[in-house]
């Protein structure tokens, strides 16, 4: 079969790091080719070089077996390449139609020829089952639809090579399934698709070939049919990886965190949380699954004191915490791994040692009176850096310079060093590479085995299923279902997450 | 040479860059200033050599320069500490007016108090006056979200009008626009009372208070737990909130401290020079403080260096007055500020490219 894309010996350097080191990637025409690797392995850089966002320092790009020079996205579009970025490049207040034609408008007497355009796009949409509401504003449609708009945008520009960067990161399982159906249809129509991902289940489900990148190099290329997730994971990380968390069954203790009829109405009067009741016992992980934006963030912020609940009560070990400030909540035995490490969890312009005492900085061991105890702060940092294997092993390194996984380890290390009874962990491994995920998962399970009560919120169903002892599902600001164990199918969870199914029970402790 | 690729190039350290970049900017702005000197028909080398020799070459010149530097250090520190908390204090001018006036006011009513009490008392009066003027916009920001830039500007107008009213109507020596002299025990001695070589220049020991203030700000911000909180608030207020740090408290606190430091300007002018408060004594010192803080990278010791430069330019303007119009010095000062503000990115890029080229060459 002929090659649609050939990247030959591509090298791309940034200042002193080599993002792509003589990378050669060949994609057969009419296939789905998965490009996998950890964060920072160089996948996105390679594809953005193909798309013309970067110029390679060395190497050749061939499209349909002809050497081409791609200096900008304009050149790549001309060569039939389309890219759907991880963060969509859409204009919110404009309609779906306007977004699709933006920059490639069909005009008549220099006016937009909307009639002709609408017909063209409807035809395209019909052919690939890419149905989108053309006259709706982009900001009013869901992310699944927005992604289809991005794909249509590329196809409308006559792309026959489509690059998708982590396309399922924001989708529900149902939306992902639909996306894969669309991708198969595109393939059947002869389009070539490159899929950047680090979800191995997706690779196995949809791709024909897989290339694995590690530290800027291609370390392997295999046919999907002849490999396994374990083998791919090992290639990605360079060592054996436990994809499943090893976890013993364990009898949970007494409830430590209790939430009763918690409601939160925001400034605009919208009911964000509606009578949420939950109990988390010592020695268990309660996982909350749900599509983002169903009140999970506000639930966490109410528990941790960042928001004041409108009604309801909460207690840690019988002591009321509803309405207290974050400082007071911490003091009553709660630790918090926030969902957004850059916005909330870290001060990226500060060094690791300083970040490791955020929220603990007024404790006696780190200083009395006016002065900070710099020596104790440094010792604390060295201890936690070693214990949690934070790289680089330098307390003075700025948090900004750490990889996502290591930044997250800084937060986990700090919060576990509080020695709190209750740990609220929100999206604990978002944007973390496989090696880091394995470590963080193990750490959370160890904390559970040590008798901590852990409330984990995650949009990643694999994480929910492999870590949780019980699973609660949030939809529309309510807990719609609690499963007493983690023996549930993903599709079953998906039905509750999208509101297609509701549980009868609202009680927390029906486990 | 090969090991150089592994080691970090010395030019890459942020501390080196933070130090080098303002110096580049200053050198370049002098070069651009030279063009203006040429335009007015003078020899830039001659003008600059007079500028440097008359300000740095004689002890009288140095005395004048230090006298101009002292209030700039206070104003620069005031702006810098607020910057550290993420606040833009445009109000140092108003704060120093109120502070200096308070110093003069307390000074005129406390005749007979011994020096060891009077001097601290007057310093405190200035700090309280400036502190109140900083507290108001800080409180408004913390409680209502009202932007500190607008409120400090407005408070500058109010401060100027208030002190003007007081020194023309209520507390003035008849037929003048200044207050009576402060108690003699509240005076801070001039350098020339001890070192005769400074004879005639008004520099006084309030500059030691300024240096002390810089050390105190450095210690407070970098080494104390409250300074840690202040920095977290300035760098990421959401993380502060998360970490149990009160953002509101730190906004009020840093504005109050900033105001109090600006209020110390009275030590130089009222306690160390004129011994009374006079309308119009500050010609935009508070606004210059913004430039000083910026050039000094909000670092207290950087502020001292920047204040020295602007102090030199301010006095240098008088020195070269006979050769070029004095407006030229205003132009030079403005050019320095513009270069410093806009140069950060450009110079950093030039540095990065320079390092890249070198390391690439080493790689080959």
Tab-separated table of N, CA and C in Angstrom, chain B residues 143-252:
chain	number	residue	atom	x	y	z
B	143	UNK	N	-12.365	44.329	50.015
B	143	UNK	CA	-13.770	44.138	50.383
B	143	UNK	C	-14.731	44.300	49.215
B	144	UNK	N	-14.391	45.159	48.257
B	144	UNK	CA	-15.354	45.395	47.184
B	144	UNK	C	-14.809	45.028	45.820
B	145	UNK	N	-13.513	44.738	45.729
B	145	UNK	CA	-12.932	44.418	44.427
B	145	UNK	C	-12.601	45.657	43.608
B	146	UNK	N	-12.821	46.851	44.180
B	146	UNK	CA	-12.523	48.093	43.454
B	146	UNK	C	-11.039	48.131	43.091
B	147	UNK	N	-10.738	48.483	41.862
B	147	UNK	CA	-9.357	48.364	41.410
B	147	UNK	C	-8.425	49.360	42.089
B	148	UNK	N	-7.291	48.858	42.563
B	148	UNK	CA	-6.389	49.706	43.334
B	148	UNK	C	-5.764	50.802	42.475
B	149	UNK	N	-5.625	50.577	41.180
B	149	UNK	CA	-5.007	51.599	40.332
B	149	UNK	C	-5.861	52.866	40.324
B	150	UNK	N	-7.152	52.682	40.115
B	150	UNK	CA	-8.044	53.844	40.063
B	150	UNK	C	-8.107	54.528	41.426
B	151	UNK	N	-8.267	53.708	42.463
B	151	UNK	CA	-8.427	54.311	43.786
B	151	UNK	C	-7.165	55.008	44.276
B	152	UNK	N	-5.988	54.443	43.949
B	152	UNK	CA	-4.781	55.135	44.399
B	152	UNK	C	-4.592	56.445	43.624
B	153	UNK	N	-4.959	56.442	42.349
B	153	UNK	CA	-4.849	57.702	41.593
B	153	UNK	C	-5.756	58.767	42.219
B	154	UNK	N	-6.983	58.346	42.527
B	154	UNK	CA	-7.922	59.299	43.126
B	154	UNK	C	-7.405	59.798	44.476
B	155	UNK	N	-6.838	58.884	45.240
B	155	UNK	CA	-6.321	59.290	46.559
B	155	UNK	C	-5.122	60.220	46.417
B	156	UNK	N	-4.395	60.116	45.306
B	156	UNK	CA	-3.313	61.077	45.062
B	156	UNK	C	-3.880	62.492	44.961
B	157	UNK	N	-4.977	62.630	44.222
B	157	UNK	CA	-5.594	63.953	44.082
B	157	UNK	C	-6.055	64.472	45.442
B	158	UNK	N	-6.702	63.571	46.179
B	158	UNK	CA	-7.230	63.990	47.485
B	158	UNK	C	-6.075	64.408	48.393
B	159	UNK	N	-5.000	63.614	48.390
B	159	UNK	CA	-3.856	63.933	49.257
B	159	UNK	C	-3.263	65.280	48.879
B	160	UNK	N	-3.076	65.492	47.584
B	160	UNK	CA	-2.469	66.750	47.144
B	160	UNK	C	-3.341	67.935	47.559
B	161	UNK	N	-4.654	67.789	47.374
B	161	UNK	CA	-5.556	68.888	47.711
B	161	UNK	C	-5.598	69.125	49.213
B	162	UNK	N	-5.614	68.028	49.971
B	162	UNK	CA	-5.676	68.155	51.426
B	162	UNK	C	-4.466	68.886	51.981
B	163	UNK	N	-3.264	68.407	51.605
B	163	UNK	CA	-2.069	69.038	52.196
B	163	UNK	C	-1.942	70.472	51.689
B	164	UNK	N	-2.361	70.700	50.467
B	164	UNK	CA	-2.300	72.053	49.937
B	164	UNK	C	-3.197	72.979	50.761
B	165	UNK	N	-4.388	72.498	51.074
B	165	UNK	CA	-5.310	73.289	51.882
B	165	UNK	C	-4.712	73.550	53.266
B	166	UNK	N	-4.144	72.506	53.845
B	166	UNK	CA	-3.586	72.644	55.196
B	166	UNK	C	-2.416	73.625	55.243
B	167	UNK	N	-1.539	73.535	54.258
B	167	UNK	CA	-0.351	74.403	54.365
B	167	UNK	C	-0.591	75.803	53.811
B	168	UNK	N	-1.761	76.053	53.237
B	168	UNK	CA	-2.035	77.442	52.860
B	168	UNK	C	-3.016	78.084	53.831
B	169	UNK	N	-3.754	77.273	54.590
B	169	UNK	CA	-4.795	77.863	55.431
B	169	UNK	C	-4.657	77.595	56.921
B	170	UNK	N	-4.262	76.396	57.283
B	170	UNK	CA	-4.396	76.030	58.688
B	170	UNK	C	-3.071	75.976	59.448
B	171	UNK	N	-2.088	75.291	58.839
B	171	UNK	CA	-0.883	75.026	59.622
B	171	UNK	C	0.331	75.772	59.083
B	172	UNK	N	0.108	76.847	58.361
B	172	UNK	CA	1.246	77.481	57.704
B	172	UNK	C	1.802	78.645	58.505
B	173	UNK	N	3.040	78.951	58.238
B	173	UNK	CA	3.611	80.201	58.707
B	173	UNK	C	2.962	81.287	57.835
B	174	UNK	N	2.410	82.330	58.470
B	174	UNK	CA	1.683	83.322	57.680
B	174	UNK	C	2.452	83.790	56.447
B	175	UNK	N	1.713	83.961	55.330
B	175	UNK	CA	2.268	84.442	54.056
B	175	UNK	C	3.232	83.474	53.392
B	176	UNK	N	3.273	82.214	53.883
B	176	UNK	CA	4.080	81.197	53.192
B	176	UNK	C	3.196	79.988	52.911
B	177	UNK	N	3.738	79.031	52.166
B	177	UNK	CA	3.011	77.776	51.979
B	177	UNK	C	3.785	76.646	52.639
B	178	UNK	N	4.372	76.937	53.803
B	178	UNK	CA	4.984	75.830	54.547
B	178	UNK	C	4.643	75.937	56.021
B	179	UNK	N	4.830	74.806	56.691
B	179	UNK	CA	4.504	74.737	58.115
B	179	UNK	C	5.653	75.351	58.902
B	180	UNK	N	5.398	75.632	60.183
B	180	UNK	CA	6.526	76.048	61.032
B	180	UNK	C	7.526	74.905	61.152
B	181	UNK	N	8.709	75.220	61.653
B	181	UNK	CA	9.733	74.183	61.799
B	181	UNK	C	9.344	73.151	62.844
B	182	UNK	N	9.868	71.947	62.651
B	182	UNK	CA	9.632	70.888	63.632
B	182	UNK	C	10.539	71.120	64.840
B	183	UNK	N	10.256	70.372	65.901
B	183	UNK	CA	11.088	70.459	67.107
B	183	UNK	C	12.540	70.167	66.742
B	184	UNK	N	13.461	70.934	67.280
B	184	UNK	CA	14.883	70.739	66.921
B	184	UNK	C	15.369	69.321	67.219
B	185	UNK	N	14.765	68.689	68.213
B	185	UNK	CA	15.196	67.329	68.561
B	185	UNK	C	14.766	66.313	67.512
B	186	UNK	N	13.895	66.704	66.607
B	186	UNK	CA	13.431	65.766	65.585
B	186	UNK	C	14.247	65.836	64.319
B	187	UNK	N	15.271	66.705	64.307
B	187	UNK	CA	16.054	66.859	63.076
B	187	UNK	C	17.044	65.706	62.898
B	188	UNK	N	17.158	65.262	61.667
B	188	UNK	CA	18.149	64.231	61.346
B	188	UNK	C	19.384	64.950	60.802
B	189	UNK	N	20.577	64.675	61.361
B	189	UNK	CA	21.758	65.449	60.945
B	189	UNK	C	22.148	65.214	59.492
B	190	UNK	N	22.689	66.275	58.897
B	190	UNK	CA	23.229	66.146	57.547
B	190	UNK	C	24.588	65.473	57.598
B	191	UNK	N	25.018	64.909	56.447
B	191	UNK	CA	26.353	64.314	56.364
B	191	UNK	C	27.419	65.351	56.678
B	192	UNK	N	27.185	66.607	56.206
B	192	UNK	CA	28.274	67.590	56.306
B	192	UNK	C	28.527	68.058	57.737
B	193	UNK	N	27.607	67.671	58.668
B	193	UNK	CA	27.925	67.986	60.059
B	193	UNK	C	29.025	67.077	60.575
B	194	UNK	N	29.269	65.965	59.880
B	194	UNK	CA	30.304	65.020	60.323
B	194	UNK	C	31.440	64.948	59.293
B	195	UNK	N	31.062	64.799	58.011
B	195	UNK	CA	32.078	64.746	56.951
B	195	UNK	C	32.067	66.078	56.227
B	196	UNK	N	33.104	66.865	56.422
B	196	UNK	CA	33.066	68.221	55.874
B	196	UNK	C	33.122	68.216	54.346
B	197	UNK	N	33.604	67.134	53.750
B	197	UNK	CA	33.714	67.130	52.293
B	197	UNK	C	32.340	67.184	51.618
B	198	UNK	N	31.276	66.812	52.345
B	198	UNK	CA	29.944	66.894	51.758
B	198	UNK	C	29.362	68.290	51.893
B	199	UNK	N	30.178	69.195	52.342
B	199	UNK	CA	29.712	70.532	52.681
B	199	UNK	C	28.797	71.112	51.601
B	200	UNK	N	27.644	71.607	52.039
B	200	UNK	CA	26.714	72.281	51.136
B	200	UNK	C	25.675	71.376	50.543
B	201	UNK	N	25.925	70.085	50.504
B	201	UNK	CA	24.910	69.206	49.917
B	201	UNK	C	23.969	68.749	51.022
B	202	UNK	N	22.687	68.610	50.688
B	202	UNK	CA	21.683	68.351	51.720
B	202	UNK	C	21.576	66.886	52.147
B	203	UNK	N	22.458	66.027	51.670
B	203	UNK	CA	22.314	64.608	52.016
B	203	UNK	C	22.420	64.432	53.528
B	204	UNK	N	21.530	63.570	54.044
B	204	UNK	CA	21.473	63.389	55.490
B	204	UNK	C	21.289	61.924	55.831
B	205	UNK	N	21.262	61.649	57.124
B	205	UNK	CA	21.284	60.253	57.563
B	205	UNK	C	19.974	59.502	57.327
B	206	UNK	N	18.996	60.183	56.754
B	206	UNK	CA	17.770	59.445	56.431
B	206	UNK	C	18.038	58.388	55.365
B	207	UNK	N	19.161	58.530	54.643
B	207	UNK	CA	19.465	57.505	53.635
B	207	UNK	C	19.744	56.163	54.308
B	208	UNK	N	20.234	56.220	55.554
B	208	UNK	CA	20.432	54.964	56.288
B	208	UNK	C	19.087	54.316	56.606
B	209	UNK	N	18.093	55.181	56.896
B	209	UNK	CA	16.751	54.642	57.134
B	209	UNK	C	16.248	53.966	55.857
B	210	UNK	N	16.548	54.585	54.719
B	210	UNK	CA	16.116	54.010	53.444
B	210	UNK	C	16.762	52.650	53.218
B	211	UNK	N	18.071	52.565	53.495
B	211	UNK	CA	18.763	51.287	53.298
B	211	UNK	C	18.230	50.237	54.273
B	212	UNK	N	18.000	50.679	55.496
B	212	UNK	CA	17.417	49.797	56.494
B	212	UNK	C	16.045	49.289	56.032
B	213	UNK	N	15.273	50.194	55.464
B	213	UNK	CA	13.941	49.810	54.972
B	213	UNK	C	14.064	48.755	53.883
B	214	UNK	N	15.070	48.922	53.007
B	214	UNK	CA	15.269	47.941	51.929
B	214	UNK	C	15.597	46.571	52.514
B	215	UNK	N	16.494	46.558	53.503
B	215	UNK	CA	16.852	45.286	54.130
B	215	UNK	C	15.612	44.668	54.789
B	216	UNK	N	14.836	45.516	55.450
B	216	UNK	CA	13.641	45.015	56.134
B	216	UNK	C	12.648	44.429	55.138
B	217	UNK	N	12.468	45.116	54.010
B	217	UNK	CA	11.529	44.612	52.998
B	217	UNK	C	12.027	43.274	52.457
B	218	UNK	N	13.330	43.209	52.180
B	218	UNK	CA	13.901	41.952	51.686
B	218	UNK	C	13.667	40.823	52.676
B	219	UNK	N	13.965	41.089	53.944
B	219	UNK	CA	13.820	40.052	54.958
B	219	UNK	C	12.360	39.636	55.083
B	220	UNK	N	11.500	40.635	55.144
B	220	UNK	CA	10.077	40.348	55.322
B	220	UNK	C	9.535	39.507	54.163
B	221	UNK	N	9.828	39.929	52.962
B	221	UNK	CA	9.241	39.259	51.796
B	221	UNK	C	9.850	37.871	51.587
B	222	UNK	N	11.165	37.776	51.722
B	222	UNK	CA	11.830	36.521	51.356
B	222	UNK	C	12.000	35.533	52.500
B	223	UNK	N	12.035	36.038	53.700
B	223	UNK	CA	12.443	35.153	54.788
B	223	UNK	C	11.381	34.902	55.849
B	224	UNK	N	10.269	35.607	55.818
B	224	UNK	CA	9.281	35.389	56.881
B	224	UNK	C	8.062	34.649	56.338
B	225	UNK	N	7.300	34.102	57.282
B	225	UNK	CA	6.112	33.343	56.903
B	225	UNK	C	5.050	34.256	56.305
B	226	UNK	N	5.020	35.498	56.813
B	226	UNK	CA	4.018	36.427	56.283
B	226	UNK	C	4.421	36.893	54.883
B	227	UNK	N	5.720	37.005	54.674
B	227	UNK	CA	6.204	37.336	53.345
B	227	UNK	C	5.910	36.222	52.359
B	228	UNK	N	6.018	34.998	52.838
B	228	UNK	CA	5.672	33.842	52.001
B	228	UNK	C	4.222	33.950	51.555
B	229	UNK	N	3.348	34.256	52.520
B	229	UNK	CA	1.925	34.394	52.182
B	229	UNK	C	1.720	35.491	51.149
B	230	UNK	N	2.423	36.605	51.369
B	230	UNK	CA	2.292	37.741	50.456
B	230	UNK	C	2.710	37.357	49.035
B	231	UNK	N	3.812	36.614	48.930
B	231	UNK	CA	4.287	36.207	47.599
B	231	UNK	C	3.308	35.234	46.952
B	232	UNK	N	2.778	34.289	47.750
B	232	UNK	CA	1.818	33.336	47.168
B	232	UNK	C	0.612	34.100	46.629
B	233	UNK	N	0.125	35.076	47.408
B	233	UNK	CA	-1.027	35.865	46.954
B	233	UNK	C	-0.687	36.578	45.642
B	234	UNK	N	0.520	37.119	45.572
B	234	UNK	CA	0.901	37.856	44.379
B	234	UNK	C	1.086	36.969	43.158
B	235	UNK	N	1.580	35.767	43.368
B	235	UNK	CA	1.888	34.894	42.237
B	235	UNK	C	0.685	34.065	41.793
B	236	UNK	N	-0.146	33.678	42.736
B	236	UNK	CA	-1.290	32.847	42.374
B	236	UNK	C	-2.322	32.928	43.498
B	237	UNK	N	-3.271	33.860	43.336
B	237	UNK	CA	-4.212	34.085	44.443
B	237	UNK	C	-5.131	32.882	44.638
B	238	UNK	N	-5.355	32.120	43.578
B	238	UNK	CA	-6.204	30.934	43.749
B	238	UNK	C	-5.493	29.862	44.568
B	239	UNK	N	-4.197	29.745	44.359
B	239	UNK	CA	-3.433	28.791	45.161
B	239	UNK	C	-3.376	29.253	46.603
B	240	UNK	N	-3.320	30.574	46.804
B	240	UNK	CA	-3.312	31.104	48.164
B	240	UNK	C	-4.599	30.719	48.879
B	241	UNK	N	-5.702	30.964	48.203
B	241	UNK	CA	-7.011	30.634	48.739
B	241	UNK	C	-7.057	29.150	49.127
B	242	UNK	N	-6.579	28.334	48.206
B	242	UNK	CA	-6.559	26.884	48.421
B	242	UNK	C	-5.699	26.514	49.626
B	243	UNK	N	-4.563	27.213	49.766
B	243	UNK	CA	-3.645	26.892	50.851
B	243	UNK	C	-4.025	27.538	52.172
B	244	UNK	N	-5.228	28.110	52.248
B	244	UNK	CA	-5.681	28.679	53.514
B	244	UNK	C	-5.090	30.042	53.819
B	245	UNK	N	-4.610	30.729	52.796
B	245	UNK	CA	-4.042	32.060	52.997
B	245	UNK	C	-5.115	33.088	52.643
B	246	UNK	N	-5.337	34.051	53.533
B	246	UNK	CA	-6.378	35.043	53.261
B	246	UNK	C	-5.869	36.062	52.250
B	247	UNK	N	-6.490	36.066	51.086
B	247	UNK	CA	-6.076	37.000	50.042
B	247	UNK	C	-6.412	38.430	50.471
B	248	UNK	N	-7.604	38.615	51.030
B	248	UNK	CA	-8.044	39.956	51.441
B	248	UNK	C	-7.078	40.548	52.464
B	249	UNK	N	-6.739	39.754	53.470
B	249	UNK	CA	-5.850	40.242	54.526
B	249	UNK	C	-4.514	40.683	53.935
B	250	UNK	N	-3.993	39.890	53.011
B	250	UNK	CA	-2.678	40.209	52.457
B	250	UNK	C	-2.703	41.410	51.524
B	251	UNK	N	-3.834	41.618	50.858
B	251	UNK	CA	-3.959	42.812	50.013
B	251	UNK	C	-3.921	44.053	50.905
B	252	UNK	N	-4.717	44.022	51.962
B	252	UNK	CA	-4.767	45.180	52.866
B	252	UNK	C	-3.389	45.399	53.502
